[in-house]
Every structure is written in structure tokens, then in C-alpha cells.
XYZ file of C-alpha atoms in Angstrom:
558
model
C -18.712 -29.547 47.807
C -21.513 -27.151 48.756
C -23.098 -29.591 51.112
C -19.669 -30.225 52.866
C -19.523 -26.536 53.672
C -23.011 -26.597 55.055
C -22.396 -29.611 57.253
C -20.143 -28.041 59.828
C -22.849 -26.038 61.658
C -25.246 -28.954 62.146
C -22.721 -31.192 63.890
C -22.579 -28.512 66.663
C -26.388 -28.471 67.141
C -26.789 -32.260 67.217
C -25.279 -32.587 70.762
C -28.169 -31.432 72.892
C -31.146 -29.835 71.340
C -32.966 -29.045 68.069
C -32.630 -25.232 67.953
C -31.892 -24.532 64.346
C -30.893 -21.470 62.348
C -30.009 -21.428 58.637
C -29.527 -18.823 55.862
C -30.874 -19.772 52.463
C -28.999 -18.132 49.545
C -29.667 -14.415 49.729
C -32.875 -14.690 51.753
C -33.075 -13.195 55.270
C -31.973 -15.438 58.064
C -34.831 -17.696 59.200
C -34.838 -19.025 62.775
C -36.949 -22.024 63.604
C -37.488 -22.749 67.227
C -38.919 -25.989 68.612
C -39.262 -27.436 72.095
C -35.767 -28.415 73.156
C -35.337 -32.185 73.509
C -32.443 -34.505 73.232
C -32.157 -36.632 70.149
C -32.194 -40.439 70.644
C -28.860 -42.058 70.097
C -30.102 -43.735 66.895
C -31.166 -40.466 65.453
C -27.887 -38.726 66.480
C -25.887 -41.436 64.845
C -27.908 -41.405 61.635
C -27.517 -37.662 61.254
C -23.771 -37.786 61.971
C -23.465 -40.443 59.273
C -25.408 -38.206 56.924
C -22.908 -35.361 57.472
C -19.916 -37.684 57.149
C -21.413 -38.902 53.856
C -21.786 -35.445 52.652
C -18.043 -34.906 53.350
C -17.399 -37.961 51.176
C -19.851 -36.598 48.510
C -22.090 -39.691 49.023
C -25.204 -37.378 48.872
C -27.750 -40.161 48.401
C -26.848 -41.355 51.921
C -27.003 -37.852 53.337
C -30.444 -37.182 51.831
C -31.786 -40.643 52.698
C -30.812 -40.337 56.343
C -32.349 -36.868 56.706
C -35.631 -37.939 55.108
C -35.885 -41.014 57.381
C -35.072 -38.979 60.516
C -37.350 -36.120 59.579
C -40.275 -38.563 59.429
C -39.166 -40.230 62.759
C -38.478 -37.116 64.761
C -40.843 -34.589 63.117
C -38.183 -32.083 64.204
C -38.326 -28.751 62.279
C -34.560 -28.483 62.311
C -34.115 -31.857 60.636
C -36.999 -31.187 58.265
C -35.471 -27.859 57.159
C -32.043 -29.398 56.679
C -33.616 -32.203 54.638
C -35.335 -29.532 52.450
C -32.024 -27.655 52.029
C -30.160 -30.887 50.938
C -33.025 -31.847 48.586
C -32.934 -28.399 46.978
C -29.154 -28.598 46.400
C -29.582 -32.088 44.849
C -32.775 -31.041 42.937
C -34.487 -34.076 44.424
C -38.045 -33.064 43.625
C -39.912 -35.961 45.155
C -37.964 -35.522 48.382
C -38.899 -31.816 48.394
C -42.528 -32.641 47.969
C -42.357 -35.284 50.739
C -40.770 -32.803 53.131
C -43.201 -30.085 52.179
C -46.120 -32.343 53.008
C -44.516 -33.260 56.330
C -43.931 -29.652 57.190
C -47.493 -28.882 56.221
C -48.776 -31.606 58.535
C -47.049 -29.887 61.403
C -47.798 -26.277 60.367
C -50.806 -26.271 58.075
C -51.111 -22.497 58.037
C -47.470 -21.888 57.160
C -47.239 -19.823 53.995
C -43.689 -21.178 53.306
C -44.868 -24.843 53.652
C -47.903 -24.170 51.398
C -45.675 -22.371 48.887
C -43.244 -25.299 48.737
C -46.003 -27.872 48.277
C -47.681 -25.672 45.645
C -44.460 -25.350 43.695
C -43.860 -29.095 43.698
C -47.445 -29.738 42.616
C -46.853 -27.332 39.701
C -43.667 -29.132 38.869
C -45.792 -32.304 38.778
C -48.187 -30.501 36.355
C -50.973 -30.606 38.914
C -52.093 -26.926 39.023
C -55.683 -27.603 40.175
C -54.381 -29.457 43.268
C -51.944 -26.545 43.860
C -54.696 -24.002 44.039
C -55.749 -24.599 47.688
C -52.140 -24.085 48.808
C -51.790 -21.007 46.597
C -54.738 -19.470 48.465
C -52.863 -19.808 51.750
C -49.775 -18.137 50.188
C -51.849 -15.158 48.956
C -52.824 -14.296 52.484
C -49.187 -13.236 53.111
C -49.141 -10.840 50.087
C -46.828 -13.143 48.056
C -48.739 -13.392 44.786
C -46.181 -14.236 42.125
C -46.854 -17.974 42.488
C -50.221 -17.346 40.730
C -48.338 -16.701 37.540
C -46.878 -20.169 37.545
C -50.360 -21.751 37.578
C -50.907 -20.441 34.055
C -47.443 -21.511 32.840
C -47.846 -25.180 33.524
C -47.087 -26.923 30.226
C -49.262 -29.521 28.538
C -52.622 -28.740 30.115
C -55.812 -29.766 28.322
C -58.653 -27.302 27.788
C -60.768 -28.730 30.579
C -58.022 -28.100 33.150
C -57.348 -24.600 31.766
C -61.085 -23.749 32.107
C -61.079 -24.989 35.704
C -58.058 -22.752 36.400
C -59.857 -19.808 34.754
C -62.951 -20.368 36.908
C -60.897 -20.615 40.145
C -58.748 -17.570 39.276
C -61.859 -15.480 38.669
C -62.883 -16.432 42.248
C -59.421 -15.452 43.535
C -59.567 -12.170 41.613
C -62.816 -11.258 43.527
C -61.119 -12.346 46.802
C -57.861 -10.445 46.134
C -58.803 -7.587 43.857
C -55.488 -5.637 44.266
C -53.139 -8.437 43.032
C -52.094 -7.805 39.385
C -50.742 -11.377 39.223
C -54.273 -12.850 39.181
C -55.618 -11.070 36.028
C -52.107 -11.498 34.490
C -52.356 -15.262 34.978
C -55.892 -15.245 33.652
C -54.710 -13.427 30.540
C -52.160 -16.133 29.921
C -54.808 -18.849 30.119
C -57.278 -16.907 27.946
C -54.576 -16.428 25.354
C -53.709 -20.119 25.361
C -57.368 -20.933 24.739
C -57.637 -18.417 21.884
C -59.867 -16.116 23.828
C -57.998 -12.995 22.722
C -60.523 -10.365 23.806
C -60.744 -11.794 27.292
C -56.953 -12.000 27.408
C -56.614 -8.362 26.435
C -59.175 -7.268 28.990
C -57.428 -9.206 31.723
C -53.971 -7.981 30.846
C -55.223 -4.431 30.820
C -56.804 -4.915 34.255
C -53.430 -6.136 35.578
C -51.675 -3.091 34.147
C -54.325 -0.757 35.628
C -53.335 -2.134 39.113
C -49.619 -1.791 38.361
C -48.561 -0.312 34.950
C -45.042 -1.642 35.435
C -45.828 -5.162 36.764
C -43.253 -7.194 34.740
C -45.198 -10.397 33.849
C -48.109 -8.213 32.658
C -45.869 -5.816 30.698
C -44.099 -8.758 29.083
C -47.356 -10.450 28.066
C -48.775 -7.212 26.688
C -45.567 -6.811 24.660
C -45.947 -10.417 23.348
C -49.606 -9.748 22.304
C -48.523 -6.551 20.487
C -45.552 -8.373 18.844
C -47.852 -10.878 17.200
C -49.147 -7.974 15.124
C -46.306 -5.425 15.069
C -42.900 -6.218 16.500
C -41.746 -2.625 16.186
C -44.735 -1.402 18.206
C -43.945 -3.967 20.903
C -40.355 -2.906 21.021
C -41.392 0.751 21.370
C -43.830 -0.113 24.113
C -41.152 -1.974 26.130
C -38.644 0.790 25.457
C -40.920 3.279 27.285
C -41.508 0.931 30.302
C -37.795 0.159 30.637
C -37.117 3.871 30.596
C -39.488 4.341 33.494
C -38.214 1.161 35.323
C -34.537 0.840 34.353
C -33.657 -1.384 37.256
C -35.991 -4.222 36.188
C -33.789 -6.893 34.642
C -36.875 -8.960 33.671
C -38.337 -6.141 31.534
C -34.959 -5.212 30.046
C -34.361 -8.810 29.181
C -37.631 -9.063 27.326
C -36.796 -5.778 25.576
C -33.354 -7.061 24.597
C -34.865 -10.282 23.202
C -37.279 -8.355 21.018
C -34.528 -6.115 19.791
C -32.431 -9.070 18.779
C -35.053 -9.865 16.125
C -34.789 -6.437 14.520
C -31.717 -4.480 15.696
C -28.734 -6.623 16.858
C -26.597 -3.601 17.776
C -29.230 -2.151 20.080
C -29.885 -5.673 21.529
C -26.196 -5.921 22.325
C -26.242 -2.589 24.152
C -29.172 -3.871 26.263
C -27.426 -7.157 26.996
C -24.364 -5.186 28.024
C -26.462 -3.150 30.475
C -28.022 -6.414 31.732
C -24.518 -7.877 32.302
C -23.800 -4.881 34.577
C -27.053 -5.160 36.409
C -26.955 -8.970 36.818
C -23.227 -9.921 36.601
C -23.911 -13.377 38.193
C -26.431 -14.558 35.610
C -24.469 -16.537 32.965
C -27.564 -16.756 30.666
C -27.259 -13.005 30.098
C -23.548 -13.185 29.416
C -24.244 -16.074 26.976
C -26.854 -14.130 25.086
C -24.529 -11.185 24.919
C -21.741 -13.401 23.506
C -23.974 -14.913 20.880
C -25.044 -11.443 19.719
C -21.385 -10.355 19.650
C -20.712 -13.302 17.464
C -23.612 -12.378 15.137
C -22.167 -8.883 14.865
C -18.722 -10.394 14.117
C -17.269 -8.841 17.233
C -15.049 -11.884 17.546
C -12.610 -10.801 20.281
C -15.546 -9.795 22.541
C -17.394 -12.952 21.782
C -14.317 -15.032 22.540
C -13.663 -13.264 25.777
C -17.261 -13.716 27.080
C -17.426 -17.418 25.983
C -14.119 -18.271 27.579
C -15.268 -16.687 30.859
C -18.397 -18.823 30.699
C -16.200 -21.866 29.901
C -14.178 -21.323 33.080
C -17.258 -21.716 35.188
C -18.353 -24.759 33.176
C -21.506 -23.075 31.859
C -23.600 -25.384 29.647
C -20.941 -27.770 28.367
C -23.627 -29.158 25.999
C -23.786 -25.927 23.989
C -20.962 -23.557 24.845
C -18.088 -25.382 22.990
C -20.040 -25.157 19.783
C -20.018 -21.354 19.943
C -16.392 -21.292 20.981
C -15.627 -23.443 17.921
C -17.488 -21.010 15.728
C -15.453 -18.101 17.069
C -12.192 -19.910 16.510
C -13.274 -20.909 13.071
C -14.182 -17.340 12.068
C -10.753 -16.219 13.538
C -9.127 -18.723 11.206
C -7.756 -20.971 13.986
C -8.998 -24.258 12.659
C -7.098 -26.431 15.181
C -8.538 -24.639 18.146
C -11.981 -24.734 16.559
C -11.702 -28.550 16.084
C -10.661 -28.976 19.724
C -13.560 -26.895 20.869
C -16.147 -28.676 18.699
C -14.956 -32.135 19.874
C -15.106 -31.139 23.585
C -18.861 -30.598 23.552
C -21.000 -32.784 25.928
C -23.969 -34.687 24.498
C -26.905 -32.507 23.872
C -28.662 -30.441 21.298
C -25.563 -29.213 19.452
C -23.507 -32.433 19.734
C -23.886 -33.711 16.249
C -23.564 -30.293 14.643
C -20.308 -29.741 16.492
C -18.949 -33.135 15.458
C -19.823 -32.374 11.848
C -18.084 -28.981 11.971
C -14.915 -30.587 13.341
C -15.127 -33.251 10.558
C -15.329 -30.509 7.921
C -12.391 -28.579 9.345
C -10.340 -31.749 9.639
C -11.069 -32.402 5.934
C -9.928 -28.844 5.118
C -6.530 -29.313 6.803
C -5.832 -32.806 5.284
C -6.946 -34.796 8.200
C -9.838 -36.505 6.522
C -8.724 -40.061 7.412
C -8.532 -39.039 10.999
C -12.012 -37.630 10.806
C -13.424 -40.792 9.171
C -11.790 -42.971 11.887
C -13.256 -40.733 14.564
C -16.777 -40.958 13.169
C -16.530 -44.722 12.722
C -15.777 -44.996 16.418
C -18.547 -42.483 17.222
C -20.977 -44.805 15.352
C -19.721 -47.811 17.204
C -20.157 -46.133 20.542
C -23.635 -44.839 19.690
C -25.268 -47.618 17.698
C -28.748 -46.621 18.378
C -28.043 -43.297 16.753
C -25.717 -44.469 14.062
C -28.038 -43.374 11.254
C -27.842 -39.756 12.544
C -24.002 -39.938 12.653
C -23.970 -41.486 9.236
C -26.032 -38.537 7.866
C -23.812 -35.986 9.645
C -20.684 -37.550 8.021
C -22.380 -37.772 4.598
C -23.405 -34.069 4.700
C -19.862 -33.109 5.851
C -18.411 -34.995 2.823
C -20.988 -33.172 0.637
C -19.796 -29.789 1.976
C -16.185 -30.823 1.349
C -17.346 -31.658 -2.292
C -16.211 -35.281 -1.689
C -19.257 -36.587 -3.537
C -17.957 -40.038 -4.295
C -16.826 -40.592 -0.767
C -20.249 -39.389 0.340
C -21.995 -41.822 -2.060
C -19.933 -44.776 -0.749
C -20.609 -43.868 2.836
C -24.371 -43.348 2.342
C -24.734 -46.629 0.392
C -23.232 -48.290 3.452
C -25.582 -46.326 5.710
C -28.743 -47.160 3.730
C -27.783 -50.853 3.638
C -27.780 -50.811 7.438
C -30.785 -48.498 7.767
C -33.011 -49.189 4.732
C -35.826 -46.650 4.030
C -34.267 -44.037 6.352
C -35.747 -40.818 4.818
C -32.942 -38.545 5.951
C -30.199 -40.834 4.567
C -32.147 -41.236 1.306
C -32.550 -37.452 1.011
C -28.783 -36.944 1.523
C -27.820 -39.535 -1.048
C -30.305 -38.079 -3.589
C -28.559 -34.664 -3.256
C -25.212 -36.407 -3.760
C -26.525 -38.172 -6.875
C -27.590 -34.708 -8.223
C -23.994 -33.450 -7.863
C -22.692 -36.580 -9.533
C -25.121 -35.982 -12.383
C -26.821 -39.335 -11.759
C -30.307 -37.912 -12.129
C -32.023 -41.247 -12.525
C -30.666 -42.556 -9.210
C -31.496 -39.196 -7.688
C -35.136 -39.391 -8.670
C -35.295 -42.999 -7.573
C -34.290 -42.006 -4.012
C -36.786 -39.127 -3.976
C -39.557 -41.362 -5.258
C -38.676 -43.968 -2.553
C -39.036 -41.193 0.085
C -42.395 -40.143 -1.279
C -43.625 -43.759 -1.327
C -42.891 -43.866 2.399
C -44.099 -40.310 3.107
C -46.175 -38.892 0.291
C -46.382 -35.504 2.166
C -42.693 -34.981 2.668
C -42.606 -31.315 1.616
C -38.744 -31.161 1.494
C -38.602 -34.123 -0.947
C -41.472 -32.860 -3.022
C -39.795 -29.471 -3.285
C -36.300 -30.809 -3.977
C -37.449 -33.213 -6.683
C -39.684 -30.638 -8.287
C -36.965 -27.966 -8.242
C -34.368 -30.328 -9.729
C -36.731 -31.527 -12.457
C -37.418 -27.833 -13.253
C -33.798 -26.781 -13.219
C -32.126 -29.919 -14.767
C -34.841 -31.275 -17.194
C -37.765 -30.025 -19.302
C -40.349 -32.013 -17.278
C -41.939 -28.712 -16.260
C -45.563 -29.791 -15.746
C -44.469 -32.630 -13.543
C -42.146 -30.361 -11.580
C -45.023 -27.852 -11.096
C -47.326 -30.535 -9.620
C -44.680 -31.626 -7.153
C -43.844 -28.078 -6.067
C -47.473 -27.028 -5.781
C -48.143 -29.930 -3.425
C -45.102 -28.909 -1.333
C -46.416 -25.333 -1.285
C -49.832 -26.484 -0.055
C -48.080 -28.209 2.883
C -45.764 -25.312 3.738
C -47.132 -22.199 2.080
C -44.717 -19.733 3.742
C -41.544 -21.711 3.207
C -39.149 -19.369 1.256
C -37.361 -22.290 -0.306
C -40.572 -23.681 -1.689
C -41.645 -20.180 -2.834
C -38.323 -19.933 -4.666
C -38.979 -23.187 -6.456
C -42.546 -22.260 -7.296
C -41.280 -18.991 -8.734
C -38.531 -20.702 -10.741
C -40.924 -23.223 -12.319
C -43.276 -20.394 -13.251
C -40.272 -18.670 -14.877
C -39.428 -21.800 -16.773
C -43.069 -21.978 -18.001
C -42.834 -18.375 -19.263
C -45.088 -16.867 -16.510
C -42.657 -14.082 -15.713
C -44.924 -11.717 -13.822
C -46.203 -14.498 -11.516
C -42.615 -15.719 -11.152
C -41.425 -12.289 -10.142
C -44.183 -11.912 -7.540
C -43.424 -15.321 -6.071
C -39.632 -14.796 -6.029
C -39.979 -11.321 -4.517
C -41.830 -12.852 -1.630
C -39.239 -15.534 -1.254
C -36.354 -12.998 -1.366
C -38.080 -10.746 1.292
C -38.188 -13.796 3.656
C -34.709 -15.121 2.732
C -32.055 -12.831 1.240
C -30.124 -15.589 -0.497
C -27.960 -15.567 -3.605
C -29.904 -18.329 -5.368
C -33.212 -16.599 -4.753
C -31.676 -13.322 -6.024
C -30.379 -15.039 -9.161
C -33.915 -16.300 -9.974
C -35.634 -12.989 -9.149
C -33.131 -11.150 -11.293
C -33.916 -13.575 -14.157
C -37.643 -12.827 -13.830
C -37.046 -9.041 -13.792
C -34.730 -9.351 -16.753
C -37.369 -11.186 -18.756
C -39.945 -8.494 -17.890
C -37.578 -5.811 -19.329
C -36.278 -4.503 -15.973
C -32.624 -5.219 -16.788
C -31.075 -2.538 -14.653
C -33.073 -3.637 -11.632
C -31.877 -7.213 -12.275
C -28.293 -6.145 -12.654
C -28.361 -4.235 -9.404
C -29.621 -7.222 -7.547
C -27.149 -9.593 -9.130
C -24.326 -7.184 -8.221
C -24.930 -7.962 -4.538
C -24.238 -11.605 -5.062
C -21.838 -11.392 -8.107
C -19.716 -14.423 -7.063
C -22.651 -16.728 -6.154
C -22.704 -19.741 -8.512
C -26.461 -19.414 -9.114
C -26.001 -15.831 -10.250
C -23.153 -16.766 -12.595
C -25.234 -19.570 -14.025
C -28.337 -17.420 -14.567
C -26.340 -14.654 -16.236
C -24.671 -17.105 -18.508
C -28.089 -18.562 -19.410
C -29.391 -15.150 -20.323
C -26.219 -14.088 -22.096
C -25.526 -11.271 -19.716
C -21.828 -10.338 -19.789
C -21.604 -7.925 -16.900
């Protein structure tokens, strides 16, 4: 549709000469003049076919014809049209091809060098891009240097080459903050933190509000103190309120510590950049986190109308409807999601809701068809359904389904783990342990299974020493995992080591404010004689099953 609109002007210029004028997005109008000459009939016909194909949305023909005629005619008007079409289609190889052709005709063109450099960076060839970057720098456009340092997947040798070359560029262009800023990124990636800090400070001396350098400085500070990083950005944003880039980074940092303030910043960003759907989406997600459901619903539906990210948006719309109590609308939203990151989670939520409104048979039929249509991922769909049945407390249904799944996918660790947890709920502890032991025979360092088996042995049996060994091994693998810290604290409690238990459980609770962790921490405090402290904590989670269970175990009545 966009190319169809663009095609009208070119048909007028094809008749007699190659004078060409085009406006790209919001950039100033660029006029490209060449020596006037008539097109050969073959070229004229090919380009007319290209435009007619665009009207029929046969864009492969459009692009193919332009590429062929660009090489044949070496006409700048045709080359620029080919570049425009390639950009609209995100045809990266075609863009690179046209950039090289343009460069062969105008080797000193900053725009041509910039295009070729960008495509080389897209191909993860930053060293080859350097010579073209140098030509771009002569025009004063230095931002492209930042992208050199952001190329993913580079090895240390390549990074060192880039560092050496950027040091030369820094001497050649001492007033560009982008060069030391890019150097700082490379130094940081290589763990050379002192050099990174020196480079970023140099960039900020050149321009104290240069966005990439400010953002990187904030990231460096945030690794040690997120509040200090937030305060630093707050001051810069106050001095440079029009910078959406800096405000966006500020909002992202705030979202980790202060959702309400983050929401205010995203609201301001929405006013500053109303055409950027990513900002509206972030604002909607934070509104959802703050339980501002009407606002979240409005924002998400606005994004839905422009077909923003159909692979993720329906999931969040489903969550909003679910929180609003409209289960049918939530199911419809969840099921409308396009394949992508949140696809399985969305299907699972729809399944659970269908189960809650007595449509479980419909959900089962839907998932059976889903597995049939996606046989290569049927094990993932089996697990999602098994976990949904677990959530619905349909443990026998879950066992039957997972038995079928494991028969088709023997030794699948995720399916075995799900079935083991079902067996625990069915009080079939021997079968539960068998599944966990099978997982550990396949993957001895599976921390989740080590922890789960250890915790259940600690909680449901008196095999405490065996449980301790399993949990300690899990802790060695994932020392900061709050779930494992909780298990380690609980087994120490069972062993009578109340002080150590309290210390471990306090650390787990600080990382994860969960009712089960609170139940265990309260038990440790109670056994240490700090009953009022334990009661106050339990009161926050008075209805949680783990708290009820622990209080009954200790004989606490209120």
C-alpha cells in the first residue's frame, strides 16, 4: 500500500529524462540531478512493469526490476528508487547491493558510505565498516560510530581491533563525543572498567548531555547503586527535558524501583513522542502493574487498532480482561495471539479460564488440535496443558495427560518435572522421586530438580540429611536463587539450626516476598523466641496455605 502511493510520481519522470526528486520520511527533500538522457525502451518497459507490480502488491517483481535496471543504467534516479523500495521491504541484501553501486559512482558521498557502513554493521562486519565510517565523519555526522560498539557477538580480537582503530579516530576527530563513548562500550564489554570510565568521562567532558554517554554512565552507576543512577539521570533530564532518549532511560530505571514515577515519565514520553508505539506499550504495561486497568485497557486497545506487535499485545489485553473479571473476552484475546514469545503462555491462560467456566472439554479439544498442527513442538504444548490442569487442581487429568506425553517424548526433562509435581499433589511420593531421579540421571546438575526433590524430602519425609545434600548442590549451582535459599533455610530449620535457618530465610524473603517463604521465616523466628515478630509477618499472608500449615505445626492459634 505504501509503495502504491509512491509509484505515481515516477511514472511521470519515466517519459523523457532521469531528473529525480524524492522525500524520505521526515528528512529534507533531496534532489539528485544527472545528465538528462532518454531511457531505452527495454528499461522504460521494465520500470513501468515494476510500478504496475507495486500497484498489485507484487513487491518482489518491483524490487527485482529496479535492481536489474539500476545496474544496467547506473542512473541515480533508478538507484535511489531501488533503495527506497528496498528500505520499505527491509530487503537488506538489496540495500547493500545498491549502496555499493552508489558508492562506485560517488565514492566520496557521505550518504553512500553511511548506507554501506550500516549494512556492513547489520552483517556484523564492523571492521570492514570502519573505512566507510571515516568518510561519514568528515561531514560531522558521528552517531554511526556508536553502532560499531553495539555489534552483537563479536570476539575479543575483533573488539580489540575496533578499540585500536577508534583510538586513531579519536585523535583525528577529538571533538566528537561519540568516539570515546563507543570506546567506553567496548572497554566495558571487555571488562576493562577503568578504561571504560575514563572514556565515558571524556565523552561527557565534550558534551555533558550527550545521550549515549549519559545513558552508559547511568548503566555503569546502576551496576553498583540503582538509586544513584536514577538520581544522576533525573538531573540530566531536568536540564534536557526535550530528550526522549534520556527520559526513556530514566523511565526504565524508575520502573525497577518506583512504578508510579515511571508511569509519570512514560506519560510525558507519550506526549513528547505520540507516534512511538513502544512508549505507549511500556506505559500500558506499567498501568497494568499499578492495577490501573481502565487506563491499561484503553492504551492496549489503541495499540491493537494499529496492529502493534500481534505476537505479544493480545497477551496483555487478555490479562487486563482477566483482572476485570471478563473471562470470555480474556479467552478471546489470549487465543488471538500470533506465534511468538508469549504464544504458549497465552494458550495456557485461555485453557485455565475455559476450565474455570466449565469449558474444559473444549479446551482439551483445542489443545489436541494445537499439538496436531505443531507436532515438532508437541512436547511444549503437552507441558503447557499439564501445567494448566495442575493449576486447575485437576491432578488425575494432568497425570493421565503427562503419561501420554512422556510415552511420546520419553526422557523429556520438562515433562518429567511436571509429572513429578503432580505425583506430589497425589501423594504418590515414590513415583515423584522416581521422576526426579530420572531427571538427575539425565542431567545431574539440574538445579530445579535438585531443589524440588530436596525440598519435598525435607517437607514430606524425615530424610533430612539426604535432602540437605541435594539442596546444597542446587545452591552451589544457583547461589542467589531465592527458591533454593528458601529450601536451604527450611532444611536447616528441620535440622534444628534455627539461627542459620533464619539468616537464609531472611535473605530469601528479601529477594522474593512470597507467602511460603514468609511461613518458613516466621517458623524460624518463632523457634528463636521471637513470637511477636513471627506473628506480624504471618499476618501479612494469613490466608496463604503455607502459613496456615506452619501455624498448625507449631500449634499457633492466632
